[in-house]
XYZ file of C-alpha atoms in Angstrom:
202
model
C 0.390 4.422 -9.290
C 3.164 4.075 -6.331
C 5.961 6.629 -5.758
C 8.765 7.965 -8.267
C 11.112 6.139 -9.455
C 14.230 6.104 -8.111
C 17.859 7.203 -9.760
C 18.532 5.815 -12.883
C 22.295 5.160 -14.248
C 22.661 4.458 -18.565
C 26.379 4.247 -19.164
C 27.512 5.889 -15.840
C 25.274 8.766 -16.681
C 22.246 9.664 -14.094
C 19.779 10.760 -16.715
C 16.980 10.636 -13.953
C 17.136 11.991 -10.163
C 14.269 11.152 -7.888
C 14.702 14.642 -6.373
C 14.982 16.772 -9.231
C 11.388 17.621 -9.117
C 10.542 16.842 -5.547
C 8.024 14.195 -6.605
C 7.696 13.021 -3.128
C 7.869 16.257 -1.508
C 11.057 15.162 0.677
C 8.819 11.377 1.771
C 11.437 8.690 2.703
C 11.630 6.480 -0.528
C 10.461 5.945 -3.838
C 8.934 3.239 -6.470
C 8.980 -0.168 -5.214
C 8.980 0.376 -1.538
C 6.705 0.916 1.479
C 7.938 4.072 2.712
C 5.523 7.282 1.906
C 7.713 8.055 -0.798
C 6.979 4.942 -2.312
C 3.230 4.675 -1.421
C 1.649 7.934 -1.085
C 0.217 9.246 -4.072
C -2.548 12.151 -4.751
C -5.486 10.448 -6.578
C -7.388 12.802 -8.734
C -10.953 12.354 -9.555
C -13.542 13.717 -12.189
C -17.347 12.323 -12.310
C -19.505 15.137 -13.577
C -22.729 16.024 -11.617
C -21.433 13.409 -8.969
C -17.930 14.734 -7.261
C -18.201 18.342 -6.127
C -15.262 20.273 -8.036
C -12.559 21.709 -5.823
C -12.732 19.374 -2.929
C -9.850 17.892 -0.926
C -10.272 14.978 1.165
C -7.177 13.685 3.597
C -8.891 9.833 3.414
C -5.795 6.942 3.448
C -6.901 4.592 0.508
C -5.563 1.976 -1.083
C -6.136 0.942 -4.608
C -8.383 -2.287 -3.833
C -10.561 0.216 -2.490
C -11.622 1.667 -6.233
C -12.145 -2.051 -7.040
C -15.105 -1.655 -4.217
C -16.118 1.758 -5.233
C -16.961 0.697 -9.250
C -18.473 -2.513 -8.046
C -21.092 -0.212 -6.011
C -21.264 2.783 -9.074
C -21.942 0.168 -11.592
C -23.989 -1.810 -9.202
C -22.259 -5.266 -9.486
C -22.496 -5.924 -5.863
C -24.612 -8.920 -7.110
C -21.394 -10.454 -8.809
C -19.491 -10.897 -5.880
C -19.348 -14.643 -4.150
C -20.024 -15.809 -7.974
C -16.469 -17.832 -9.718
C -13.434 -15.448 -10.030
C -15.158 -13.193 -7.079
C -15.443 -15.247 -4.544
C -12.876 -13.631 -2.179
C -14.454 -11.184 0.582
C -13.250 -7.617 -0.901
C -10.960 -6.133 1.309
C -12.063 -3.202 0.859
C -14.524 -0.113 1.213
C -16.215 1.909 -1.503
C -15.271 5.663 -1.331
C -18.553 6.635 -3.221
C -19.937 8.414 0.186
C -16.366 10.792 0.253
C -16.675 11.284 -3.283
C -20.170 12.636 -3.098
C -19.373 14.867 -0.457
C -21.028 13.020 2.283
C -17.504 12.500 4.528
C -19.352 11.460 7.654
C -21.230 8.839 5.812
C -17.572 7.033 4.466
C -16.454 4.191 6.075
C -13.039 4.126 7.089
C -10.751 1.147 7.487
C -8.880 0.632 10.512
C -5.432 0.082 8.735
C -4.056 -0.391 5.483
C -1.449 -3.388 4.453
C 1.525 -3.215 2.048
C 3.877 -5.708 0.960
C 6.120 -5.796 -2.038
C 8.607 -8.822 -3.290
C 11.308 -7.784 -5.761
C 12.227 -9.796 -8.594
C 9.424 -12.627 -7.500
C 9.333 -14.548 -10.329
C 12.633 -15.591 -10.919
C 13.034 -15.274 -7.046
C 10.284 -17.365 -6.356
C 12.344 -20.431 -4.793
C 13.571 -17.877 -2.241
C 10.543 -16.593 -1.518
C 8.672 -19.249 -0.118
C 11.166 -20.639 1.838
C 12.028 -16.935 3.180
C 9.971 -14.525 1.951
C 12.074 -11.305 4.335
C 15.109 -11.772 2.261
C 13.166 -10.323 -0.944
C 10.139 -8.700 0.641
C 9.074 -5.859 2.271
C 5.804 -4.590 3.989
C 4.111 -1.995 6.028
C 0.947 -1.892 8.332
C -0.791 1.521 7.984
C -3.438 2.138 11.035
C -5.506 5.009 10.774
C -4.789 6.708 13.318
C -1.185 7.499 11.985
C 0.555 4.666 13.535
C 2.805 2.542 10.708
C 5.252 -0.001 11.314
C 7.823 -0.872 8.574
C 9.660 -3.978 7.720
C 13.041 -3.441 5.021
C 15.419 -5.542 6.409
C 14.870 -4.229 9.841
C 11.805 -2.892 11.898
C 10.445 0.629 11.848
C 7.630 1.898 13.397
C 6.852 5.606 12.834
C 4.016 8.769 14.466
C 3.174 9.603 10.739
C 0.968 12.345 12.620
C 4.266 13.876 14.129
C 6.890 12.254 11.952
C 5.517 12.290 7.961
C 8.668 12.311 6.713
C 9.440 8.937 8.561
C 12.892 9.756 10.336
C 12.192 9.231 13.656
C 12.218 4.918 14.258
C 10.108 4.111 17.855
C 10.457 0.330 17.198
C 12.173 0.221 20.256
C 10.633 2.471 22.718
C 6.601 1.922 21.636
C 6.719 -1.960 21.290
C 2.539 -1.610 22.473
C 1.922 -0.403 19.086
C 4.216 -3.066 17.229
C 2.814 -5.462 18.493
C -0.658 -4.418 17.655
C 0.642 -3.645 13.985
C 2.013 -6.874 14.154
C -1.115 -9.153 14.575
C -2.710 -6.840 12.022
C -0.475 -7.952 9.638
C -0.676 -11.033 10.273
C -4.539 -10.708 9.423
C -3.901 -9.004 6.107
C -0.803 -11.058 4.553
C -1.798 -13.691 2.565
C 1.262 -16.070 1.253
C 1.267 -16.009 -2.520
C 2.192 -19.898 -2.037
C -0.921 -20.041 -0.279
C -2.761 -18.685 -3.385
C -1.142 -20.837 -5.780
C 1.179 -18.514 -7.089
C 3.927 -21.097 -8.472
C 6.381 -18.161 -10.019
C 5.054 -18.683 -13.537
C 3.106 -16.555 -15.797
C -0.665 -16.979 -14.591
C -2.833 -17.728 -17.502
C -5.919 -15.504 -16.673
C -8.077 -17.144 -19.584
């Protein structure tokens, strides 16, 4: 799942902190936003005779990513291009990492984030202007991430993991290549068909 929540008030009483336990060992931000606070998670695995126990592996993923990786351990790879798979994954399968073979893994060259708050009953809003209830964040891999949240940030995550030092201004090279990945990887829900009402999946 994404970060920790955040505080929560019930009748002017904060019955939960989001640094009482130091869930996101001091990140910037929490659930429901694209800081590392809010997106970096540890993800735990267990497949006996398959994963060596004990190992650690620093690989950015993204959740679409385990989408890939059971398509290949259950081999459905035939299955995509048919009806309800017919989008290219967007993805990589981590089955190489996982079986210890690290050289072998496939790494992708960024990651893309993007959250909308409130976008059903916001949805009006949202197409006609989707930065006054969204916010994203381009990940690449070599540590480089640029922020949007009602301004731009662009942060070293290799220097700077606790995201406090903003080099929007000074490092506009790298925006601007962060930028036309982005524009690669965002999609417009509009542009999917999303109308703000329930989806009937049936």
């Amino acid at each position: 799942d994404n970060g920790p929540n955040g505080n929560i008030w019930v009748k002017n009483r904060l019955v939960h902190d989001l640094n009482t336990f130091k869930s996101t060992a001091n990140m910037r931000g929490g659930k429901r936003e694209v800081f590392e606070g809010g997106i970096k998670s540890p993800l735990i695995m267990k497949w006996e005779g398959k994963i060596n126990k004990g190992q650690v592996v620093d690989l950015p993923t993204s959740l679409e990513d385990l989408f890939a990786t059971f398509v290949e351990v259950s081999n459905a790879e035939h299955l995509v291009g048919k009806p309800r798979l017919d989008i290219p994954l967007d993805a990589v399968s981590l089955v190489p990492v996982m079986s210890g073979n690290s050289n072998a893994q496939e790494k992708r060259d960024y990651l893309y984030f993007e959250y909308c708050r409130l976008q059903a009953s916001n949805w009006g809003t949202i197409k006609k202007n989707p930065d006054s209830f969204c916010s994203w964040a381009v990940r690449r891999k070599d540590g480089w991430k640029l922020v949007f949240d009602a301004e731009y940030y662009l942060f070293n995550l290799n220097a700077d993991p606790f995201e406090m030092v903003n080099l929007y201004s000074t490092r506009m090279d790298i925006a601007l290549d962060l930028f036309e990945k982005r524009e690669e990887a965002h999609i417009p829900l509009a542009d999917l068909g999303y109308s703000g009402q329930t989806v009937d999946w049936s």
